[in-house]
């Protein structure tokens, strides 16, 4: 009799634990999807882990990085990322006339800018981590367009944060 009472109590305890774990799991899923829908306002660190400009000849490619960051913040499918990386390469080449620098930056963002890295400069960094290469729907596009316009209204020259020159 004591053994069956202990068994019943154990089964009840296991059921309560499973129900609690299920409730916590469901609430975590719900909060993740709500966070995933929220696009953070645009922020940039310039060229991330790379210099914003040349120290010797003062050639400046930071505008290219900020424009690239706008695309990376927004996110989208893999083709949009490739277009953003190619635009960065083209912009750096135009700004510096240095093909080696442009190619180096292109290879760097291709290798280290994917959406699966938990970094502040990953593809789709404006969204909650885990969005990957998900295309934006109409509402997300409208929100991204509005937030980008807000940033550009305050910084039309794409100045680097903390820099005193347009970059």
Short mmCIF file of C-alpha atoms in Angstrom, two decimals:
data_model
loop_
_atom_site.label_atom_id
_atom_site.label_comp_id
_atom_site.label_asym_id
_atom_site.label_seq_id
_atom_site.Cartn_x
_atom_site.Cartn_y
_atom_site.Cartn_z
CA UNK A 1 0.00 0.00 0.00
CA UNK A 2 2.79 2.40 0.89
CA UNK A 3 4.57 1.47 -2.32
CA UNK A 4 1.49 2.25 -4.44
CA UNK A 5 0.98 5.58 -2.63
CA UNK A 6 4.58 6.56 -3.36
CA UNK A 7 4.13 5.52 -6.99
CA UNK A 8 0.98 7.65 -7.32
CA UNK A 9 2.74 10.62 -5.72
CA UNK A 10 5.71 10.15 -8.09
CA UNK A 11 3.42 9.98 -11.12
CA UNK A 12 1.62 13.14 -9.96
CA UNK A 13 4.92 14.93 -9.41
CA UNK A 14 6.20 13.88 -12.83
CA UNK A 15 2.97 15.10 -14.46
CA UNK A 16 3.21 18.47 -12.70
CA UNK A 17 6.86 18.83 -13.75
CA UNK A 18 6.00 17.98 -17.34
CA UNK A 19 3.13 20.47 -17.37
CA UNK A 20 5.38 23.17 -15.92
CA UNK A 21 8.11 22.42 -18.45
CA UNK A 22 5.56 22.50 -21.28
CA UNK A 23 4.18 25.84 -20.11
CA UNK A 24 7.68 27.31 -19.87
CA UNK A 25 8.58 25.96 -23.30
CA UNK A 26 5.46 27.43 -24.87
CA UNK A 27 6.01 30.81 -23.24
CA UNK A 28 9.62 30.82 -24.44
CA UNK A 29 8.44 30.09 -27.98
CA UNK A 30 5.83 32.83 -27.80
CA UNK A 31 8.29 35.41 -26.51
CA UNK A 32 10.86 34.40 -29.14
CA UNK A 33 8.41 34.97 -31.97
CA UNK A 34 7.39 38.36 -30.58
CA UNK A 35 11.06 39.39 -30.23
CA UNK A 36 11.79 38.09 -33.70
CA UNK A 37 9.15 40.40 -35.15
CA UNK A 38 10.75 43.48 -33.56
CA UNK A 39 13.33 45.22 -35.72
CA UNK A 40 15.74 47.28 -33.67
CA UNK A 41 16.51 50.82 -34.86
CA UNK A 42 19.51 50.96 -37.16
CA UNK A 43 22.92 51.25 -35.54
CA UNK A 44 26.35 50.94 -37.09
CA UNK A 45 29.94 50.63 -35.94
CA UNK A 46 31.38 51.60 -39.31
CA UNK A 47 33.57 48.86 -40.71
CA UNK A 48 33.19 46.56 -37.68
CA UNK A 49 36.50 44.76 -37.14
CA UNK A 50 38.25 46.61 -39.97
CA UNK A 51 39.65 50.16 -40.18
CA UNK A 52 37.19 52.82 -41.41
CA UNK A 53 39.86 54.66 -43.38
CA UNK A 54 43.54 54.50 -44.32
CA UNK A 55 45.89 55.89 -41.69
CA UNK A 56 48.60 56.96 -44.13
CA UNK A 57 46.90 58.40 -47.21
CA UNK A 58 43.58 59.17 -45.45
CA UNK A 59 41.49 57.42 -48.13
CA UNK A 60 38.10 56.84 -46.60
CA UNK A 61 35.72 53.94 -47.26
CA UNK A 62 33.49 54.22 -44.21
CA UNK A 63 30.46 55.39 -46.23
CA UNK A 64 30.69 52.04 -47.99
CA UNK A 65 30.62 50.22 -44.65
CA UNK A 66 27.64 52.18 -43.32
CA UNK A 67 25.66 51.52 -46.52
CA UNK A 68 26.65 47.85 -46.21
CA UNK A 69 25.55 47.86 -42.57
CA UNK A 70 22.13 49.18 -43.62
CA UNK A 71 21.71 46.13 -45.84
CA UNK A 72 23.04 43.75 -43.17
CA UNK A 73 20.80 45.26 -40.48
CA UNK A 74 17.75 44.81 -42.71
CA UNK A 75 18.55 41.24 -43.76
CA UNK A 76 16.64 39.20 -46.31
CA UNK A 77 17.50 36.25 -48.51
CA UNK A 78 20.96 35.00 -49.48
CA UNK A 79 20.85 36.80 -52.83
CA UNK A 80 20.28 40.15 -51.03
CA UNK A 81 23.35 39.45 -48.90
CA UNK A 82 25.46 38.70 -51.97
CA UNK A 83 24.28 41.95 -53.62
CA UNK A 84 25.17 43.89 -50.44
CA UNK A 85 28.64 42.35 -50.32
CA UNK A 86 29.24 43.04 -54.01
CA UNK A 87 28.07 46.64 -53.53
CA UNK A 88 30.57 47.01 -50.65
CA UNK A 89 33.39 45.73 -52.87
CA UNK A 90 32.40 48.08 -55.70
CA UNK A 91 32.10 51.07 -53.36
CA UNK A 92 35.48 50.46 -51.72
CA UNK A 93 37.11 50.10 -55.14
CA UNK A 94 35.51 53.35 -56.32
CA UNK A 95 36.48 55.19 -53.11
CA UNK A 96 40.07 53.98 -52.95
CA UNK A 97 41.05 52.69 -56.42
CA UNK A 98 42.57 49.78 -54.48
CA UNK A 99 41.38 46.47 -55.92
CA UNK A 100 43.24 44.39 -53.32
CA UNK A 101 41.53 46.26 -50.46
CA UNK A 102 38.12 45.91 -52.10
CA UNK A 103 38.61 42.16 -52.61
CA UNK A 104 39.93 41.70 -49.07
CA UNK A 105 36.85 43.36 -47.61
CA UNK A 106 34.56 41.33 -49.90
CA UNK A 107 36.16 38.04 -48.86
CA UNK A 108 36.02 39.12 -45.20
CA UNK A 109 32.29 39.85 -45.19
CA UNK A 110 31.54 36.72 -47.17
CA UNK A 111 33.47 34.60 -44.66
CA UNK A 112 32.46 36.31 -41.42
CA UNK A 113 29.11 38.01 -42.02
CA UNK A 114 26.78 35.05 -42.28
CA UNK A 115 23.54 34.96 -40.29
CA UNK A 116 24.58 31.95 -38.22
CA UNK A 117 27.37 33.70 -36.33
CA UNK A 118 26.33 35.18 -32.99
CA UNK A 119 27.96 38.54 -33.70
CA UNK A 120 26.67 42.12 -33.74
CA UNK A 121 27.57 42.45 -37.43
CA UNK A 122 25.95 39.25 -38.79
CA UNK A 123 23.44 39.26 -41.66
CA UNK A 124 20.04 40.49 -40.40
CA UNK A 125 21.55 41.86 -37.16
CA UNK A 126 18.62 44.23 -36.70
CA UNK A 127 16.40 41.25 -35.98
CA UNK A 128 16.53 38.71 -33.15
CA UNK A 129 19.24 36.09 -33.66
CA UNK A 130 18.03 33.12 -35.66
CA UNK A 131 16.28 34.89 -38.55
CA UNK A 132 18.90 33.61 -41.03
CA UNK A 133 18.01 34.21 -44.70
CA UNK A 134 14.30 34.76 -44.23
CA UNK A 135 12.91 37.25 -46.79
CA UNK A 136 11.03 40.23 -45.37
CA UNK A 137 7.27 40.26 -45.72
CA UNK A 138 5.35 43.44 -46.63
CA UNK A 139 4.96 44.61 -43.00
CA UNK A 140 8.62 43.96 -42.20
CA UNK A 141 9.69 45.74 -45.37
CA UNK A 142 7.58 48.78 -44.45
CA UNK A 143 9.06 48.82 -40.93
CA UNK A 144 12.64 48.47 -42.22
CA UNK A 145 12.04 51.21 -44.79
CA UNK A 146 10.68 53.56 -42.11
CA UNK A 147 13.53 52.92 -39.66
CA UNK A 148 16.14 53.30 -42.41
CA UNK A 149 14.53 56.59 -43.50
CA UNK A 150 14.62 57.80 -39.88
CA UNK A 151 18.35 57.06 -39.71
CA UNK A 152 19.08 58.63 -43.11
CA UNK A 153 17.14 61.78 -42.18
CA UNK A 154 19.51 62.26 -39.24
CA UNK A 155 22.64 61.11 -41.08
CA UNK A 156 22.23 61.73 -44.82
CA UNK A 157 26.00 61.64 -45.43
CA UNK A 158 26.37 58.25 -43.73
CA UNK A 159 28.90 59.52 -41.21
CA UNK A 160 30.58 56.93 -39.08
CA UNK A 161 29.48 56.96 -35.49
CA UNK A 162 32.01 58.95 -33.50
CA UNK A 163 33.76 60.22 -36.62
CA UNK A 164 33.91 63.86 -37.54
CA UNK A 165 34.17 63.29 -41.30
CA UNK A 166 31.58 61.83 -43.62
CA UNK A 167 32.73 58.37 -44.38
#
